[in-house]
Amino acid sequence: MIRVAVANQKGGVGKTTTAINLATALAAVGWKVLLIDLDPQGNASTGLGIGQSGREISSYDVLIGSAGVVEGAVATRVPRLELLPATMDLSGAEVELVSLEDRARRLERALDAVPSGRWDICLIDCPPSLGLLTVNGLVAARHLLVPLQCEFFALEGLSQLLQTVERIRLAFNPELQILGIALTMFDKRNNLSQQVADDVRACLGQAVFDTVVPRNVRLSEAPSHGLPALIYDLRCPGSEAYVRLARELMGRLPRHAEAA
């Protein structure tokens, strides 16, 4: 199973929107997909229409070892897409994990126990921080996708994240690779958006995906209906961009994940 962490410690960069819609696009082409919600806010769970009553077992239970990933995964409205939901219990997990053995490898060990062939790919939606929850996501993953908002402060956050990734590589996970940087919330009316996009491409070159996700109101509306934007409005500019981004993503992933 391919494991991709979707992470950026800066909030409001379109991270969860990216995770939900890429997971939907991959499921639509036949992949068996697991999306893990590691954010205490539970936005990925809400955005896929999983209410509190459908979160009996959550990623918190998996991290503390009281439940397994397969046991906690719930079906979504998207065929072949399952979700390990999040609850507010996660907000206390940072403190609880400190006293546990191998606290940085809790999620990795849980995913290692998943039977082979259960899912083709796992996307991990990390919280907007560089705490133990995000560390668990980065240690468990083999690939990192970074959504990056097209504004100045996003560049500062990116440098911090890249430093953290290097420390994770050295201490826990030498296999972690940056799959790509996805430029999000691009406003073509704003010169700064283009300038930031140009600067990121100049610094990181081929690591940056060609597809740029525009700022789009339909992407913002979709979660309130408990639907991915790709289902809420497939023809809006945001959804079309995520379809292209998913195609690029598949081109960068290892070939051993065949469509189901």
XYZ file of C-alpha atoms in Angstrom:
260
model
C 0.000 0.000 0.000
C 1.356 3.395 -1.015
C 1.338 5.911 1.856
C 1.178 9.643 1.154
C 1.156 12.299 3.886
C -0.592 15.550 2.953
C 1.033 18.102 5.233
C 1.708 21.787 5.776
C 1.970 23.297 9.245
C 0.323 26.504 8.020
C -3.472 26.409 8.258
C -5.878 27.477 5.532
C -3.765 26.363 2.581
C -6.296 23.923 1.112
C -4.679 20.859 2.650
C -7.857 18.990 3.584
C -9.597 20.032 0.357
C -6.624 18.615 -1.533
C -6.640 15.354 0.438
C -10.401 14.808 -0.011
C -10.500 15.537 -3.729
C -7.362 13.609 -4.644
C -8.707 10.627 -2.683
C -11.998 10.921 -4.588
C -10.264 11.166 -7.959
C -8.104 8.106 -7.261
C -11.143 6.117 -6.136
C -12.993 7.194 -9.287
C -10.369 5.547 -11.506
C -10.616 2.279 -9.584
C -8.077 2.508 -6.772
C -9.028 1.296 -3.302
C -8.315 4.359 -1.172
C -8.022 4.981 2.561
C -8.031 8.565 3.828
C -6.806 9.011 7.417
C -7.989 12.149 9.216
C -5.273 13.089 11.734
C -6.582 16.614 12.387
C -8.454 17.142 15.701
C -10.783 19.528 13.846
C -11.992 16.555 11.795
C -12.531 18.584 8.631
C -11.809 15.681 6.300
C -14.394 13.590 8.137
C -17.008 16.356 7.915
C -16.130 17.072 4.298
C -16.889 13.454 3.399
C -20.219 13.521 5.203
C -19.197 11.420 8.223
C -20.947 12.907 11.265
C -20.051 12.383 14.910
C -22.322 9.353 15.151
C -20.276 7.645 12.429
C -16.991 8.076 14.283
C -17.236 5.343 16.902
C -13.614 4.378 16.242
C -11.242 7.146 15.237
C -7.607 7.792 14.412
C -7.158 8.602 18.114
C -8.061 5.015 19.027
C -5.576 3.732 16.465
C -2.773 5.938 17.782
C -3.210 4.878 21.389
C -3.496 1.228 20.345
C -7.074 0.436 21.361
C -8.224 -0.298 17.799
C -6.847 -1.221 14.383
C -7.017 0.714 11.125
C -9.294 -1.794 9.369
C -11.600 -1.858 12.399
C -11.943 1.942 12.375
C -12.326 2.540 8.620
C -15.811 3.591 7.520
C -17.334 3.686 4.044
C -18.053 7.057 2.450
C -20.470 8.105 -0.274
C -17.610 7.680 -2.748
C -17.257 4.063 -3.948
C -13.864 2.511 -3.044
C -13.013 5.412 -0.689
C -12.908 4.635 3.031
C -12.118 7.009 5.881
C -10.470 6.633 9.275
C -12.242 9.581 10.945
C -11.020 12.037 13.572
C -12.619 13.206 16.803
C -11.762 15.930 19.301
C -10.010 13.254 21.375
C -7.054 13.844 19.057
C -6.470 17.269 20.614
C -5.270 15.503 23.778
C -3.340 12.824 21.925
C -0.172 14.937 21.714
C 0.118 14.809 25.518
C -0.865 11.149 25.811
C 1.561 10.011 23.117
C 4.559 11.463 24.968
C 4.421 8.679 27.567
C 3.890 5.854 25.050
C 6.605 3.614 23.675
C 7.758 4.505 20.139
C 5.433 7.505 20.162
C 6.528 8.641 16.687
C 5.813 5.238 15.111
C 2.298 4.547 16.383
C 0.578 5.142 13.044
C 3.331 3.381 11.080
C 2.914 0.223 13.154
C -0.861 0.334 12.797
C -0.574 0.610 8.999
C 2.021 -2.174 8.894
C -0.641 -4.445 10.427
C -3.139 -3.810 7.596
C -3.568 -6.943 5.438
C -1.879 -6.753 2.042
C -4.245 -5.692 -0.748
C -6.818 -4.102 1.565
C -6.154 -0.689 0.007
C -3.977 0.466 -2.896
C -3.138 3.841 -1.386
C -3.452 5.650 1.938
C -3.618 9.449 2.129
C -2.897 10.948 5.570
C -4.420 14.373 6.217
C -2.093 15.891 8.834
C -3.015 18.765 11.192
C -1.690 22.325 10.640
C 1.200 21.941 13.076
C 4.539 20.175 13.409
C 3.623 18.285 16.585
C 3.501 14.556 17.301
C 0.416 13.963 15.164
C 2.135 15.313 12.054
C 5.342 13.489 12.992
C 3.352 10.230 13.134
C 1.957 10.980 9.681
C 5.392 11.697 8.221
C 6.986 8.644 9.812
C 4.193 6.380 8.558
C 4.298 7.769 4.995
C 6.785 7.123 2.222
C 5.744 10.149 0.185
C 4.899 13.733 1.108
C 2.539 16.023 -0.786
C 2.639 19.677 0.274
C -0.290 21.972 -0.617
C 1.093 25.515 -0.774
C -1.100 28.600 -0.824
C 0.043 31.234 -3.311
C 0.872 33.994 -0.825
C 4.060 35.312 0.770
C 3.858 33.771 4.249
C 3.403 30.327 2.725
C 7.037 30.391 1.593
C 8.285 30.826 5.158
C 6.194 27.892 6.326
C 7.508 25.735 3.493
C 11.129 26.179 4.588
C 10.211 25.111 8.139
C 8.382 22.045 6.837
C 11.321 21.015 4.647
C 13.646 21.259 7.657
C 11.274 19.041 9.640
C 11.167 16.521 6.797
C 14.961 16.330 6.813
C 14.982 15.695 10.564
C 12.330 12.973 10.152
C 14.475 11.339 7.465
C 17.559 11.320 9.681
C 15.847 10.155 12.864
C 12.982 7.885 11.798
C 12.188 7.468 8.129
C 14.992 7.608 5.534
C 12.501 6.462 2.865
C 10.382 9.643 3.094
C 10.416 11.493 -0.213
C 8.733 14.688 -1.349
C 6.222 13.625 -3.973
C 5.426 17.195 -4.953
C 4.340 20.721 -4.067
C 0.773 21.567 -5.098
C 0.068 25.278 -5.584
C -3.412 26.088 -4.248
C -5.751 29.080 -3.925
C -4.219 30.742 -6.958
C -5.889 34.056 -7.776
C -5.065 35.103 -11.344
C -6.256 38.653 -10.581
C -3.534 38.975 -7.953
C 0.026 39.639 -9.115
C 1.357 38.244 -5.830
C -0.090 34.809 -6.583
C 1.862 34.642 -9.834
C 5.005 35.954 -8.152
C 4.832 33.330 -5.389
C 4.197 30.582 -7.949
C 7.207 31.727 -9.985
C 9.421 31.890 -6.882
C 8.439 28.396 -5.741
C 9.107 26.953 -9.195
C 12.463 28.735 -9.344
C 13.477 27.250 -5.978
C 12.037 23.744 -6.255
C 11.806 23.137 -9.986
C 10.359 19.752 -10.948
C 9.101 19.128 -7.408
C 6.243 21.554 -8.114
C 3.222 20.078 -9.905
C 2.297 21.718 -13.208
C -1.357 21.947 -12.146
C -2.340 25.035 -10.156
C -5.565 24.900 -8.123
C -7.469 28.199 -8.397
C -9.320 29.989 -5.645
C -12.866 28.766 -6.261
C -16.064 29.262 -4.256
C -17.425 25.819 -5.186
C -14.448 24.190 -3.433
C -15.409 26.115 -0.284
C -19.094 25.218 -0.559
C -18.680 21.472 -1.056
C -17.702 20.508 2.557
C -20.875 22.083 3.953
C -22.797 19.515 1.899
C -20.588 16.642 3.102
C -19.333 16.045 -0.422
C -16.002 16.269 -2.252
C -16.007 19.077 -4.806
C -15.570 16.461 -7.544
C -19.044 15.167 -6.723
C -20.615 18.478 -5.670
C -19.668 20.206 -8.934
C -17.379 18.258 -11.256
C -17.279 21.019 -13.861
C -16.189 23.902 -11.656
C -12.609 25.157 -12.212
C -11.474 23.814 -8.816
C -12.702 20.274 -9.509
C -11.188 20.270 -12.994
C -7.860 21.323 -11.484
C -7.952 18.480 -8.945
C -8.668 15.959 -11.707
C -5.546 17.169 -13.524
C -3.555 17.143 -10.282
C -4.640 13.554 -9.581
C -3.454 12.556 -13.043
C -0.056 14.116 -12.322
C 0.055 12.461 -8.921
C -0.557 9.021 -10.412
C 2.281 9.628 -12.836
C 4.682 10.177 -9.927
C 3.560 7.261 -7.768
C 5.207 3.819 -7.839
C 3.863 1.534 -10.526
C 3.067 -1.368 -8.192
C -0.308 0.177 -7.221
C -2.556 -1.173 -9.937
C -6.140 -0.027 -10.350
C -8.560 -2.447 -8.755
